[in-house]
Coordinates of C-alpha atoms and ligand atoms in Angstrom, one line a residue:
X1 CA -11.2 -13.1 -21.7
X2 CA -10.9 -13.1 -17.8
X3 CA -11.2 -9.8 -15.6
X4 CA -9.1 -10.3 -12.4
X5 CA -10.4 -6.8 -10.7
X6 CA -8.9 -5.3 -8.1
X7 CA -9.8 -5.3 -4.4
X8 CA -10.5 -2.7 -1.3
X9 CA -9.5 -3.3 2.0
X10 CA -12.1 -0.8 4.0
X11 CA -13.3 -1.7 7.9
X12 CA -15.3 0.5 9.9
X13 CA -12.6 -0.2 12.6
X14 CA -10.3 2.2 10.7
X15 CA -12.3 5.4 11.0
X16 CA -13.2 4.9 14.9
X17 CA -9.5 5.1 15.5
X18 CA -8.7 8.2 17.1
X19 CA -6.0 10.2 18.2
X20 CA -7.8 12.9 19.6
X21 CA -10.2 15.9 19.0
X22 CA -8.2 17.9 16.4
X23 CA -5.6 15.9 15.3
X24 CA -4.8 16.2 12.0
X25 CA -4.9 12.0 11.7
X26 CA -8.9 11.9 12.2
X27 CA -11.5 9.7 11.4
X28 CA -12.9 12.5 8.8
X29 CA -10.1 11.3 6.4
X30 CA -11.6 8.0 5.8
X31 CA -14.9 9.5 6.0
X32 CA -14.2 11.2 2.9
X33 CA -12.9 8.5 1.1
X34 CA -15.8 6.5 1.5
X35 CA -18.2 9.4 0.3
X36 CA -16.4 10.1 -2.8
X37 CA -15.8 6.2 -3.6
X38 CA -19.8 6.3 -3.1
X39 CA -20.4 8.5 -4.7
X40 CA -18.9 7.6 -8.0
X41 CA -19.8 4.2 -8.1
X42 CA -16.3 2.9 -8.0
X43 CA -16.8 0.9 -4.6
X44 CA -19.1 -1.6 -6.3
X45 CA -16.8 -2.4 -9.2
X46 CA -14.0 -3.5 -6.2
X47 CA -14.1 -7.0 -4.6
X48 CA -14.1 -6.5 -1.0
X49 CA -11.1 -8.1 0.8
X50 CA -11.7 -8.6 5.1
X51 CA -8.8 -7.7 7.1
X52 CA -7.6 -10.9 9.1
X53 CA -8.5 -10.2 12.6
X54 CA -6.7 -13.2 14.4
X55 CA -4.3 -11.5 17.0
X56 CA -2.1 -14.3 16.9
X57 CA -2.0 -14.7 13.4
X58 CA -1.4 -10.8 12.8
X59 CA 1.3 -10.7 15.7
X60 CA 3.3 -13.3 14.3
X61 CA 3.5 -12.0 10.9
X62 CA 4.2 -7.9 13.0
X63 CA 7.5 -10.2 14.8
X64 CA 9.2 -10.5 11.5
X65 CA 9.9 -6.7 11.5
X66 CA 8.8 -5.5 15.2
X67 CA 10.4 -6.1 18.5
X68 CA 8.7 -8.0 20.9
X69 CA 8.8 -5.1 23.4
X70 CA 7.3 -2.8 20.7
X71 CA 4.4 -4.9 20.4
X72 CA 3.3 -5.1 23.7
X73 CA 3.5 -1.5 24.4
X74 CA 1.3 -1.5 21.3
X75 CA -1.0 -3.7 23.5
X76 CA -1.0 -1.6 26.5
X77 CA -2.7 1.3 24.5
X78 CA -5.8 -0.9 25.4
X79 CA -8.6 -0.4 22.7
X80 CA -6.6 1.8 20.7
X81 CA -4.8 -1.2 19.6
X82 CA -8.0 -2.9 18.0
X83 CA -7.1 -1.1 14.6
X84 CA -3.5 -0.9 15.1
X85 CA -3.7 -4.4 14.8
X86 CA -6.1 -4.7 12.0
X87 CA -4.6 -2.6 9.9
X88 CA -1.5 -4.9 9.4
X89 CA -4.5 -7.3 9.2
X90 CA -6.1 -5.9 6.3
X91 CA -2.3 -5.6 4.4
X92 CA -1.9 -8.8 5.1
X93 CA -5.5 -10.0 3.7
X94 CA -4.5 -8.2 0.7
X95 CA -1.4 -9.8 0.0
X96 CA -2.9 -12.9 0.5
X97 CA -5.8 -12.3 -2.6
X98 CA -3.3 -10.7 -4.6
X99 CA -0.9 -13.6 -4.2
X100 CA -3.5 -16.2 -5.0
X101 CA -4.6 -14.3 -8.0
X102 CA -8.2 -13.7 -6.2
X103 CA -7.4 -9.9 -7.3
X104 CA -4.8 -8.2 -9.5
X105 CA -4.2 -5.4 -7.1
X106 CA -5.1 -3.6 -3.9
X107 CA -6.0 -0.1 -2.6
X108 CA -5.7 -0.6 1.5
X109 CA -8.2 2.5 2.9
X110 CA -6.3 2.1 6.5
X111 CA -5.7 3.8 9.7
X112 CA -3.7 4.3 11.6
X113 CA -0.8 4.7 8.5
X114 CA 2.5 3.3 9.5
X115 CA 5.8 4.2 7.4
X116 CA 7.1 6.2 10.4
X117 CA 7.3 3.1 13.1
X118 CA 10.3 1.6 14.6
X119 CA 10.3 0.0 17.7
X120 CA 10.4 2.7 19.9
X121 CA 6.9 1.9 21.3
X122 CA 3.5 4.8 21.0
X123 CA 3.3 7.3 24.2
X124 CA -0.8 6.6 24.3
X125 CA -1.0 9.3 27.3
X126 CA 0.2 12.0 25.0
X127 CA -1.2 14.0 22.1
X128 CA 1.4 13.0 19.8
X129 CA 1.0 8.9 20.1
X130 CA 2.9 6.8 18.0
X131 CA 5.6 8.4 16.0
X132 CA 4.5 10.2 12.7
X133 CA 1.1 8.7 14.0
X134 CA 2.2 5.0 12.8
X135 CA 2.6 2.0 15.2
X136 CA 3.3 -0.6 13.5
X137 CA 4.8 -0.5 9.6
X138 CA 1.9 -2.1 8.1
X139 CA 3.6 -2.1 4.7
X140 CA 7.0 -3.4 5.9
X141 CA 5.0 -6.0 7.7
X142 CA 3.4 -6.6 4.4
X143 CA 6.4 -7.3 2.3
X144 CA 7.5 -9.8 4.9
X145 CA 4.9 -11.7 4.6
X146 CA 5.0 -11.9 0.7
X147 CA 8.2 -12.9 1.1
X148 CA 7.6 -15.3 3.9
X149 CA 4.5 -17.0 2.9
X150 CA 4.9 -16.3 -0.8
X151 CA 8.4 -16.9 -1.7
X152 CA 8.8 -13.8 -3.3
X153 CA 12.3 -12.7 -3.7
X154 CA 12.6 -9.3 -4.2
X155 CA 10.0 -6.5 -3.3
X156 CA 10.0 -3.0 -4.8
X157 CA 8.5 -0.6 -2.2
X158 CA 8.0 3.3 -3.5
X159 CA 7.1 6.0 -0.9
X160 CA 5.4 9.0 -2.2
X161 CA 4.3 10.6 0.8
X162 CA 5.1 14.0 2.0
X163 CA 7.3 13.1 4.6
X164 CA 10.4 10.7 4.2
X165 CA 9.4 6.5 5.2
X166 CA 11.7 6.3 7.7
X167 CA 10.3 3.1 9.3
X168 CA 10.6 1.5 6.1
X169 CA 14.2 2.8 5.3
X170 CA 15.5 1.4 8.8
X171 CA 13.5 -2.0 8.6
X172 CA 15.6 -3.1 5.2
X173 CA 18.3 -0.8 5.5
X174 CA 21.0 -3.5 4.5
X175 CA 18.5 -5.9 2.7
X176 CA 18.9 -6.2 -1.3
X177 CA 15.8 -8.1 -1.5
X178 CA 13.3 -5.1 -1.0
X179 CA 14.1 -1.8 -2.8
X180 CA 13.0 1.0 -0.8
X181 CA 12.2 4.3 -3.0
X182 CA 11.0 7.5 -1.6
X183 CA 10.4 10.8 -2.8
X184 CA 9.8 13.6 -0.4
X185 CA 10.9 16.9 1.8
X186 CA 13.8 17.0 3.8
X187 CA 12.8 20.1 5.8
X188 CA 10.1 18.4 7.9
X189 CA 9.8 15.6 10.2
X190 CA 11.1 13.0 10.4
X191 CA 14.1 15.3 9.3
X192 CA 16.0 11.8 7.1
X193 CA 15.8 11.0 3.6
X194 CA 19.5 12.5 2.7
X195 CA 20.1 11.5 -0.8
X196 CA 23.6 9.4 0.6
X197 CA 21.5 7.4 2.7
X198 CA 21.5 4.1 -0.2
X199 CA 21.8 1.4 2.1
X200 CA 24.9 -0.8 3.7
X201 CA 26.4 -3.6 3.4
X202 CA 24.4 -6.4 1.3
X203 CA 21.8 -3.8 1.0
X204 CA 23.6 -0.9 -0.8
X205 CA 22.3 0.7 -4.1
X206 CA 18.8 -1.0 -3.1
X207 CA 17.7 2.2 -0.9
X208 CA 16.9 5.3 -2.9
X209 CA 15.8 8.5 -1.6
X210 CA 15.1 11.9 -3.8
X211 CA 14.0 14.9 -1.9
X212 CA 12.1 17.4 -4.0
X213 CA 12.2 20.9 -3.0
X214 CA 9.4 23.1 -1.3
X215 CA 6.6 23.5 -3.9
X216 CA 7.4 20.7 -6.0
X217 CA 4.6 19.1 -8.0
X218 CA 4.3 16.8 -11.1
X219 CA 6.7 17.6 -13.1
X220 CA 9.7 16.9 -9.8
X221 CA 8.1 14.0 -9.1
X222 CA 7.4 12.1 -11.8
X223 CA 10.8 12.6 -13.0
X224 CA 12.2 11.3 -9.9
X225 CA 10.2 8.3 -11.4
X226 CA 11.4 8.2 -14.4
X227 CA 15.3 9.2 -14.5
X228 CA 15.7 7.8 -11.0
X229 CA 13.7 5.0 -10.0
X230 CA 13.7 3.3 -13.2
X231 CA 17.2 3.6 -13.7
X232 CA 18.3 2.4 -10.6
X233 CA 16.3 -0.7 -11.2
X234 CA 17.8 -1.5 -13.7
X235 CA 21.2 -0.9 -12.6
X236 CA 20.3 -3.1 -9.7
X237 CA 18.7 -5.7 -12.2
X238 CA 15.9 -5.6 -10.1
X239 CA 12.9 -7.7 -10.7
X240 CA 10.3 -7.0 -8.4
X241 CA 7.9 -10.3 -7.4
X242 CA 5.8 -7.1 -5.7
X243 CA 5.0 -4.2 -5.9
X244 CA 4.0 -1.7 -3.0
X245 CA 3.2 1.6 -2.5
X246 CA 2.9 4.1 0.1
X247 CA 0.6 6.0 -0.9
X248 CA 0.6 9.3 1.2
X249 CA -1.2 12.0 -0.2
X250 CA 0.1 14.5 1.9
X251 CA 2.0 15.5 -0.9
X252 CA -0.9 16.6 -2.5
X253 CA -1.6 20.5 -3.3
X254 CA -3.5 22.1 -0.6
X255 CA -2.3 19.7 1.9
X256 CA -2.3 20.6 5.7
X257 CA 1.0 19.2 6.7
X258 CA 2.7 19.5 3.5
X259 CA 4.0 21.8 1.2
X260 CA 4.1 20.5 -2.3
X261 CA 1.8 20.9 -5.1
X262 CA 1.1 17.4 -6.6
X263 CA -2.1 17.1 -8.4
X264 CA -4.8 14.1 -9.2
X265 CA -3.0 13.6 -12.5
X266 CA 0.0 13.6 -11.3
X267 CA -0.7 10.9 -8.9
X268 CA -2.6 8.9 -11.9
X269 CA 0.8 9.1 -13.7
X270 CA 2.4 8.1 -10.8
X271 CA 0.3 4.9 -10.7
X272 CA 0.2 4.3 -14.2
X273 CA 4.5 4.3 -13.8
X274 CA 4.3 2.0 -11.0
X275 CA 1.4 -0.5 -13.0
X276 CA 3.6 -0.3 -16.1
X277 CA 6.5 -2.0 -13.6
X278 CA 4.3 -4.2 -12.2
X279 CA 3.1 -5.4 -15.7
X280 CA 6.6 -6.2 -16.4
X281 CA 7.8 -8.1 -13.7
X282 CA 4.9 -9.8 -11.7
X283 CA 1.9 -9.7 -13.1
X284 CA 0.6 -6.3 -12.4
X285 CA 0.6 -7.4 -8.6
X286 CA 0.3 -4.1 -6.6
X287 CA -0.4 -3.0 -3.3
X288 CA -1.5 0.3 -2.2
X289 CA -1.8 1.2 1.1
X290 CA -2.8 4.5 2.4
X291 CA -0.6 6.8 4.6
X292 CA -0.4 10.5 5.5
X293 CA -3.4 12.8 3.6
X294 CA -4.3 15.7 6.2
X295 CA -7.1 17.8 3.9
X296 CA -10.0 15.7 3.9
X297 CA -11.7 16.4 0.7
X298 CA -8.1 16.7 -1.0
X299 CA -7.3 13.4 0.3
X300 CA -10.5 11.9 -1.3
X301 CA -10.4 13.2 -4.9
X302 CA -6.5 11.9 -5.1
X303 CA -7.4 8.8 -3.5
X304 CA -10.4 8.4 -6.5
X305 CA -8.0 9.3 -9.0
X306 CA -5.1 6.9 -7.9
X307 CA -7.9 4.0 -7.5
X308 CA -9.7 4.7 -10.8
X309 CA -6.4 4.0 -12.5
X310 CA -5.4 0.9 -10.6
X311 CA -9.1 -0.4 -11.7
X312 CA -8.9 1.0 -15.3
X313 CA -5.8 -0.4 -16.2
X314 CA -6.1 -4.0 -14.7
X315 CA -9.8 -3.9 -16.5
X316 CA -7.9 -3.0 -19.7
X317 CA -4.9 -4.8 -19.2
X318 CA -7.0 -8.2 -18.9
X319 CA -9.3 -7.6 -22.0
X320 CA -5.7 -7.3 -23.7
X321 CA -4.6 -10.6 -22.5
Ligands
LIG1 ZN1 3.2 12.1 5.6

């Protein structure tokens, strides 16, 4: 019997970052994470995993995906940029233990989130800096480096955040090696997610988007797991080397920003789904990296929930084997 556990990505970097008093992207959401991971006990039964904090290192992995430009306008922000940086950082740290076996899968507690950035460049003298609050597509970044550094072929990214992942839509728009799934509403920003948008050229069928409707909550959503993201993988035939998620849990009941009712189960089921795949097709290899989650305390108890399973079923899934 062997127990290959799964891992935390967690810097104190993360919760300094701030976007200003009141905004809805605050340090208290990270705060609350920690508390209730604490507080249960869970944090000691994770194996740690330290972002990578070399600049150059990060940066070069961030060009694969980023423009040049976008990068240094990243830079300008001045100490802002210390956990914009670290961030992709800490992704990348956890692809690199999950990919050398050191863990079976990850949970990524980081700030600022990032499935909203193109290269349009942050606006770090306004209240609204960086678009969606994201600067650089951490996750994006992250399958590139899999696939880079890894060889991994194909990489199955699902999106269930509130709002639709935009950034990660346009960054493999026409690419049939990463499968970009994403449920959420169409009546907020970023205002994209149409259900016709499935990709171009190469990349067509390999984009899949399924808006849910105001109020929707575990029953929409998991069935937009079930009888559409399965299905279209295997239509596709697609294998994934990788899975990874972006986990938003703005679409959580009682959120701030959004408006759908998803509960803790329902976001356990939702991992269980996405381990299942994972069990299939690479080894149980997942990555979870936080994104939107606007109530605090909300945020928290989903977060436990959605971590709980990812350490419950690789703890099970090893006695097994
Ligand atoms: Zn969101």
């Amino acid at each position: 019997m062997y127990i290959v556990p799964s891992g935390l990505v967690f810097d104190e970097s993360y919760i300094n970052h701030s976007l200003g008093p009141g905004h809805p992207e605050s340090p208290e959401r990270l705060r609350a994470i920690r508390k209730i991971l604490n507080n249960n006990g869970i944090i000691k039964e994770l194996i740690d995993i330290n972002p990578i904090s070399d600049r150059d290192f990060i940066t070069e992995a961030i060009l694969r995906i980023h423009s040049g430009s976008h990068i240094k306008s990243v830079i300008e922000c001045g100490q802002m940029a210390e956990p914009i940086f670290l961030a992709v950082g800490g992704v990348l740290a956890a692809v690199d233990a999950v990919m050398t076996d050191k863990i079976n899968n990850c949970f990524c507690a980081v700030r600022p989130p990032g499935h909203h950035a193109h290269n349009h460049g942050p606006h770090c003298d306004g209240w609204f800096q960086g678009e969606g609050f994201c600067f650089f597509n951490n996750l994006a970044v992250a399958a590139r480096y899999a696939q880079t550094i890894y060889n991994c072929e194909r990489v199955l990214i699902v999106d269930w955040d509130f709002h639709h992942g935009n950034g990660t839509e346009w960054a493999f728009y026409d690419d049939p090696s990463v499968f970009f799934f994403s449920t959420h509403s169409l009546h907020t920003y970023p205002m994209t997610g149409f259900p016709n948008r499935t990709g171009e050229a190469k990349g067509r069928g390999y984009n899949l988007n399924v808006p849910l409707r105001p109020g929707a909550g575990d029953k929409e959503i998991i069935t937009a797991w079930q009888r559409q993201l399965l299905p279209a993988l295997e239509k596709q035939n697609f294998k994934p080397d990788l899975i990874l998620i972006s986990a938003g849990f703005d679409s959580r009941k009682d959120d701030y920003l959004g408006n759908f009712t998803i509960s803790d189960k329902g976001f356990t089921r939702l991992t269980e789904i996405t381990l299942q795949l994972a069990d299939t097709y690479c080894r149980g290899r997942v990555i979870s990296l936080l994104e939107g989650g606007y109530n605090p305390a909300g945020l928290a108890r989903a977060v436990y929930a959605h971590l709980k399973s990812m350490y419950i079923h690789c703890k099970v899934e090893n006695i097994v084997a």
